[in-house]
């Protein structure tokens, strides 16, 4: 007597990365070592939208021509999906087209001295995402200088969350 033993298969999922753009990062994968001509249905379930890293997961369904009982599952090679923070520094006139971030910042309004503290806001937008960024979620502001008396106040914008950098 002899036995026909199950064939070992593995799944390899791809690794990929990109700079944050508000859309989900996904990548493909493959099922390895199936008998020629036999098929299974591999569905990629890994997804990364915000800044961070996650496994490029998958779901395997034996609805193709391969019979699950003819196979045994070996050690998979799972890739990672990484979304990196986008620069919050606005595009300058010399920024090359392929490096443009779409970040714009409105200048704050000037104030007239009245003896009160003046913390004048500004608006940061990401035209590539067609959205206005949110202070405390996408960036922080720090003010330096005298906020009451006549003079110049400098505002520093620092990216947080899905944004990085400062100016």
PDB file of C-alpha atoms in Angstrom:
ATOM      1  CA  UNK A   1       0.000   0.000   0.000  1.00  0.00           C
ATOM      2  CA  UNK A   2       0.986   3.580  -0.344  1.00  0.00           C
ATOM      3  CA  UNK A   3      -0.487   7.011   0.322  1.00  0.00           C
ATOM      4  CA  UNK A   4      -0.960  10.089  -1.763  1.00  0.00           C
ATOM      5  CA  UNK A   5      -0.107  12.867   0.637  1.00  0.00           C
ATOM      6  CA  UNK A   6      -1.446  16.441   0.492  1.00  0.00           C
ATOM      7  CA  UNK A   7       0.629  18.979  -1.388  1.00  0.00           C
ATOM      8  CA  UNK A   8       1.803  21.977   0.609  1.00  0.00           C
ATOM      9  CA  UNK A   9       0.753  25.425  -0.620  1.00  0.00           C
ATOM     10  CA  UNK A  10       1.672  28.878   0.685  1.00  0.00           C
ATOM     11  CA  UNK A  11       0.418  32.391   0.119  1.00  0.00           C
ATOM     12  CA  UNK A  12       2.691  35.360  -0.527  1.00  0.00           C
ATOM     13  CA  UNK A  13       1.237  38.844  -0.166  1.00  0.00           C
ATOM     14  CA  UNK A  14       3.017  41.882  -1.555  1.00  0.00           C
ATOM     15  CA  UNK A  15       4.596  44.740   0.382  1.00  0.00           C
ATOM     16  CA  UNK A  16       3.900  48.301  -0.734  1.00  0.00           C
ATOM     17  CA  UNK A  17       4.099  51.867   0.567  1.00  0.00           C
ATOM     18  CA  UNK A  18       3.050  55.372  -0.388  1.00  0.00           C
ATOM     19  CA  UNK A  19       2.696  58.888   0.963  1.00  0.00           C
ATOM     20  CA  UNK A  20      -0.700  59.687   2.506  1.00  0.00           C
ATOM     21  CA  UNK A  21      -3.259  60.723  -0.122  1.00  0.00           C
ATOM     22  CA  UNK A  22      -6.556  59.860   1.569  1.00  0.00           C
ATOM     23  CA  UNK A  23      -7.109  56.668  -0.431  1.00  0.00           C
ATOM     24  CA  UNK A  24      -6.578  53.084   0.656  1.00  0.00           C
ATOM     25  CA  UNK A  25      -3.300  51.369  -0.166  1.00  0.00           C
ATOM     26  CA  UNK A  26      -3.785  47.776  -1.284  1.00  0.00           C
ATOM     27  CA  UNK A  27      -1.463  45.246  -2.899  1.00  0.00           C
ATOM     28  CA  UNK A  28      -1.747  41.859  -4.536  1.00  0.00           C
ATOM     29  CA  UNK A  29      -0.663  38.385  -3.631  1.00  0.00           C
ATOM     30  CA  UNK A  30      -0.190  34.888  -5.014  1.00  0.00           C
ATOM     31  CA  UNK A  31      -0.937  31.313  -4.036  1.00  0.00           C
ATOM     32  CA  UNK A  32       2.168  29.185  -4.503  1.00  0.00           C
ATOM     33  CA  UNK A  33       2.637  25.509  -5.353  1.00  0.00           C
ATOM     34  CA  UNK A  34      -0.796  24.585  -6.654  1.00  0.00           C
ATOM     35  CA  UNK A  35      -0.902  21.840  -9.276  1.00  0.00           C
ATOM     36  CA  UNK A  36      -0.728  23.363 -12.777  1.00  0.00           C
ATOM     37  CA  UNK A  37      -4.186  24.271 -13.999  1.00  0.00           C
ATOM     38  CA  UNK A  38      -5.852  24.161 -10.571  1.00  0.00           C
ATOM     39  CA  UNK A  39      -7.269  27.367  -9.126  1.00  0.00           C
ATOM     40  CA  UNK A  40      -8.465  28.888  -5.873  1.00  0.00           C
ATOM     41  CA  UNK A  41      -9.953  32.325  -5.225  1.00  0.00           C
ATOM     42  CA  UNK A  42      -7.550  34.646  -3.421  1.00  0.00           C
ATOM     43  CA  UNK A  43      -9.078  37.872  -2.135  1.00  0.00           C
ATOM     44  CA  UNK A  44      -6.789  40.529  -0.745  1.00  0.00           C
ATOM     45  CA  UNK A  45      -8.246  42.039   2.449  1.00  0.00           C
ATOM     46  CA  UNK A  46      -5.267  44.143   3.556  1.00  0.00           C
ATOM     47  CA  UNK A  47      -5.782  47.900   3.380  1.00  0.00           C
ATOM     48  CA  UNK A  48      -4.052  50.945   4.896  1.00  0.00           C
ATOM     49  CA  UNK A  49      -5.470  54.462   4.435  1.00  0.00           C
ATOM     50  CA  UNK A  50      -4.032  56.557   7.270  1.00  0.00           C
ATOM     51  CA  UNK A  51      -0.392  56.850   8.313  1.00  0.00           C
ATOM     52  CA  UNK A  52       0.862  53.560   9.729  1.00  0.00           C
ATOM     53  CA  UNK A  53       1.688  49.981   8.808  1.00  0.00           C
ATOM     54  CA  UNK A  54      -0.479  46.884   8.667  1.00  0.00           C
ATOM     55  CA  UNK A  55      -0.258  43.335   7.373  1.00  0.00           C
ATOM     56  CA  UNK A  56      -1.383  42.743   3.802  1.00  0.00           C
ATOM     57  CA  UNK A  57      -3.957  40.124   4.776  1.00  0.00           C
ATOM     58  CA  UNK A  58      -5.938  37.817   2.528  1.00  0.00           C
ATOM     59  CA  UNK A  59      -8.859  35.424   2.389  1.00  0.00           C
ATOM     60  CA  UNK A  60      -8.614  32.142   0.481  1.00  0.00           C
ATOM     61  CA  UNK A  61     -11.721  30.391  -0.817  1.00  0.00           C
ATOM     62  CA  UNK A  62     -11.619  26.919  -2.316  1.00  0.00           C
ATOM     63  CA  UNK A  63     -14.268  27.711  -4.919  1.00  0.00           C
ATOM     64  CA  UNK A  64     -11.940  27.179  -7.883  1.00  0.00           C
ATOM     65  CA  UNK A  65     -10.937  23.850  -9.402  1.00  0.00           C
ATOM     66  CA  UNK A  66      -8.520  22.857  -6.594  1.00  0.00           C
ATOM     67  CA  UNK A  67      -9.850  20.607  -3.820  1.00  0.00           C
ATOM     68  CA  UNK A  68      -8.889  21.758  -0.318  1.00  0.00           C
ATOM     69  CA  UNK A  69      -8.469  18.155   0.859  1.00  0.00           C
ATOM     70  CA  UNK A  70      -5.578  17.704  -1.610  1.00  0.00           C
ATOM     71  CA  UNK A  71      -3.549  20.480   0.030  1.00  0.00           C
ATOM     72  CA  UNK A  72      -1.993  21.400   3.340  1.00  0.00           C
ATOM     73  CA  UNK A  73      -1.187  24.967   4.337  1.00  0.00           C
ATOM     74  CA  UNK A  74       2.498  25.843   4.794  1.00  0.00           C
ATOM     75  CA  UNK A  75       4.151  28.984   6.137  1.00  0.00           C
ATOM     76  CA  UNK A  76       2.894  32.136   4.414  1.00  0.00           C
ATOM     77  CA  UNK A  77       4.947  35.204   3.576  1.00  0.00           C
ATOM     78  CA  UNK A  78       2.783  38.181   4.557  1.00  0.00           C
ATOM     79  CA  UNK A  79       3.772  41.586   3.229  1.00  0.00           C
ATOM     80  CA  UNK A  80       3.118  44.952   4.832  1.00  0.00           C
ATOM     81  CA  UNK A  81       1.261  48.051   3.703  1.00  0.00           C
ATOM     82  CA  UNK A  82       2.806  51.337   4.860  1.00  0.00           C
ATOM     83  CA  UNK A  83       1.365  54.825   4.496  1.00  0.00           C
ATOM     84  CA  UNK A  84       3.867  57.585   5.256  1.00  0.00           C
ATOM     85  CA  UNK A  85       2.969  61.071   6.462  1.00  0.00           C
ATOM     86  CA  UNK A  86       2.522  63.767   3.825  1.00  0.00           C
ATOM     87  CA  UNK A  87       4.517  66.981   4.114  1.00  0.00           C
ATOM     88  CA  UNK A  88       2.476  69.903   5.425  1.00  0.00           C
ATOM     89  CA  UNK A  89       4.960  72.406   4.039  1.00  0.00           C
ATOM     90  CA  UNK A  90       3.229  74.440   1.304  1.00  0.00           C
ATOM     91  CA  UNK A  91       4.428  74.230  -2.272  1.00  0.00           C
ATOM     92  CA  UNK A  92       6.825  76.951  -3.258  1.00  0.00           C
ATOM     93  CA  UNK A  93       7.266  78.509  -6.690  1.00  0.00           C
ATOM     94  CA  UNK A  94      10.337  76.312  -7.277  1.00  0.00           C
ATOM     95  CA  UNK A  95       8.747  73.033  -6.123  1.00  0.00           C
ATOM     96  CA  UNK A  96       9.007  70.503  -8.985  1.00  0.00           C
ATOM     97  CA  UNK A  97       5.602  69.363 -10.270  1.00  0.00           C
ATOM     98  CA  UNK A  98       6.119  65.742  -9.164  1.00  0.00           C
ATOM     99  CA  UNK A  99       6.877  66.898  -5.587  1.00  0.00           C
ATOM    100  CA  UNK A 100       3.923  69.283  -5.168  1.00  0.00           C
ATOM    101  CA  UNK A 101       1.858  68.476  -2.082  1.00  0.00           C
ATOM    102  CA  UNK A 102      -1.148  70.691  -2.768  1.00  0.00           C
ATOM    103  CA  UNK A 103      -0.848  72.292   0.682  1.00  0.00           C
ATOM    104  CA  UNK A 104      -1.823  75.950   0.920  1.00  0.00           C
ATOM    105  CA  UNK A 105      -2.027  78.260   3.930  1.00  0.00           C
ATOM    106  CA  UNK A 106      -3.936  81.527   4.166  1.00  0.00           C
ATOM    107  CA  UNK A 107      -2.169  84.456   5.786  1.00  0.00           C
ATOM    108  CA  UNK A 108      -3.731  85.490   9.104  1.00  0.00           C
ATOM    109  CA  UNK A 109      -5.396  88.894   9.286  1.00  0.00           C
ATOM    110  CA  UNK A 110      -3.525  91.779  10.908  1.00  0.00           C
ATOM    111  CA  UNK A 111      -4.937  93.235  14.129  1.00  0.00           C
ATOM    112  CA  UNK A 112      -5.143  96.776  15.470  1.00  0.00           C
ATOM    113  CA  UNK A 113      -3.799  97.279  18.994  1.00  0.00           C
ATOM    114  CA  UNK A 114      -6.654  97.296  21.523  1.00  0.00           C
ATOM    115  CA  UNK A 115      -4.966  96.009  24.688  1.00  0.00           C
ATOM    116  CA  UNK A 116      -6.322  92.463  24.169  1.00  0.00           C
ATOM    117  CA  UNK A 117      -4.518  89.286  23.188  1.00  0.00           C
ATOM    118  CA  UNK A 118      -4.796  88.473  19.466  1.00  0.00           C
ATOM    119  CA  UNK A 119      -4.447  84.868  18.317  1.00  0.00           C
ATOM    120  CA  UNK A 120      -5.303  85.155  14.655  1.00  0.00           C
ATOM    121  CA  UNK A 121      -6.078  81.933  12.894  1.00  0.00           C
ATOM    122  CA  UNK A 122      -5.266  80.734   9.456  1.00  0.00           C
ATOM    123  CA  UNK A 123      -6.593  78.065   7.111  1.00  0.00           C
ATOM    124  CA  UNK A 124      -4.571  75.086   5.892  1.00  0.00           C
ATOM    125  CA  UNK A 125      -5.955  73.214   2.893  1.00  0.00           C
ATOM    126  CA  UNK A 126      -4.918  70.145   0.948  1.00  0.00           C
ATOM    127  CA  UNK A 127      -6.078  70.790  -2.620  1.00  0.00           C
ATOM    128  CA  UNK A 128      -5.134  67.255  -3.703  1.00  0.00           C
ATOM    129  CA  UNK A 129      -7.717  65.940  -1.206  1.00  0.00           C
ATOM    130  CA  UNK A 130     -10.038  68.939  -1.676  1.00  0.00           C
ATOM    131  CA  UNK A 131     -10.253  69.392   2.097  1.00  0.00           C
ATOM    132  CA  UNK A 132      -9.553  71.925   4.793  1.00  0.00           C
ATOM    133  CA  UNK A 133      -7.196  70.459   7.393  1.00  0.00           C
ATOM    134  CA  UNK A 134      -8.189  70.489  11.058  1.00  0.00           C
ATOM    135  CA  UNK A 135      -6.098  72.045  13.806  1.00  0.00           C
ATOM    136  CA  UNK A 136      -5.405  69.457  16.509  1.00  0.00           C
ATOM    137  CA  UNK A 137      -5.978  66.555  14.095  1.00  0.00           C
ATOM    138  CA  UNK A 138      -3.779  67.405  11.108  1.00  0.00           C
ATOM    139  CA  UNK A 139      -1.551  70.133  12.547  1.00  0.00           C
ATOM    140  CA  UNK A 140      -0.737  72.224  15.605  1.00  0.00           C
ATOM    141  CA  UNK A 141      -0.052  75.933  15.798  1.00  0.00           C
ATOM    142  CA  UNK A 142       2.405  77.721  18.072  1.00  0.00           C
ATOM    143  CA  UNK A 143       2.672  81.480  18.355  1.00  0.00           C
ATOM    144  CA  UNK A 144       5.844  83.367  19.222  1.00  0.00           C
ATOM    145  CA  UNK A 145       6.051  87.045  19.938  1.00  0.00           C
ATOM    146  CA  UNK A 146       3.950  89.460  21.951  1.00  0.00           C
ATOM    147  CA  UNK A 147       0.270  88.712  21.284  1.00  0.00           C
ATOM    148  CA  UNK A 148      -0.962  91.984  22.870  1.00  0.00           C
ATOM    149  CA  UNK A 149       1.379  94.835  21.964  1.00  0.00           C
ATOM    150  CA  UNK A 150       2.401  96.231  18.591  1.00  0.00           C
ATOM    151  CA  UNK A 151       4.873  93.955  16.791  1.00  0.00           C
ATOM    152  CA  UNK A 152       5.147  90.838  14.707  1.00  0.00           C
ATOM    153  CA  UNK A 153       3.796  87.442  15.736  1.00  0.00           C
ATOM    154  CA  UNK A 154       5.251  84.327  14.123  1.00  0.00           C
ATOM    155  CA  UNK A 155       3.027  81.265  13.705  1.00  0.00           C
ATOM    156  CA  UNK A 156       4.613  77.832  13.342  1.00  0.00           C
ATOM    157  CA  UNK A 157       2.550  75.060  11.768  1.00  0.00           C
ATOM    158  CA  UNK A 158       3.578  71.496  12.629  1.00  0.00           C
ATOM    159  CA  UNK A 159       2.044  68.479  10.920  1.00  0.00           C
ATOM    160  CA  UNK A 160       0.578  65.662  13.038  1.00  0.00           C
ATOM    161  CA  UNK A 161      -1.395  62.516  12.211  1.00  0.00           C
ATOM    162  CA  UNK A 162      -1.294  62.044   8.445  1.00  0.00           C
ATOM    163  CA  UNK A 163       0.960  65.097   7.993  1.00  0.00           C
ATOM    164  CA  UNK A 164       4.590  65.789   8.879  1.00  0.00           C
ATOM    165  CA  UNK A 165       7.031  68.668   8.844  1.00  0.00           C
ATOM    166  CA  UNK A 166       6.785  72.234  10.032  1.00  0.00           C
ATOM    167  CA  UNK A 167       7.197  75.765   8.734  1.00  0.00           C
TER     168      UNK A 167
END
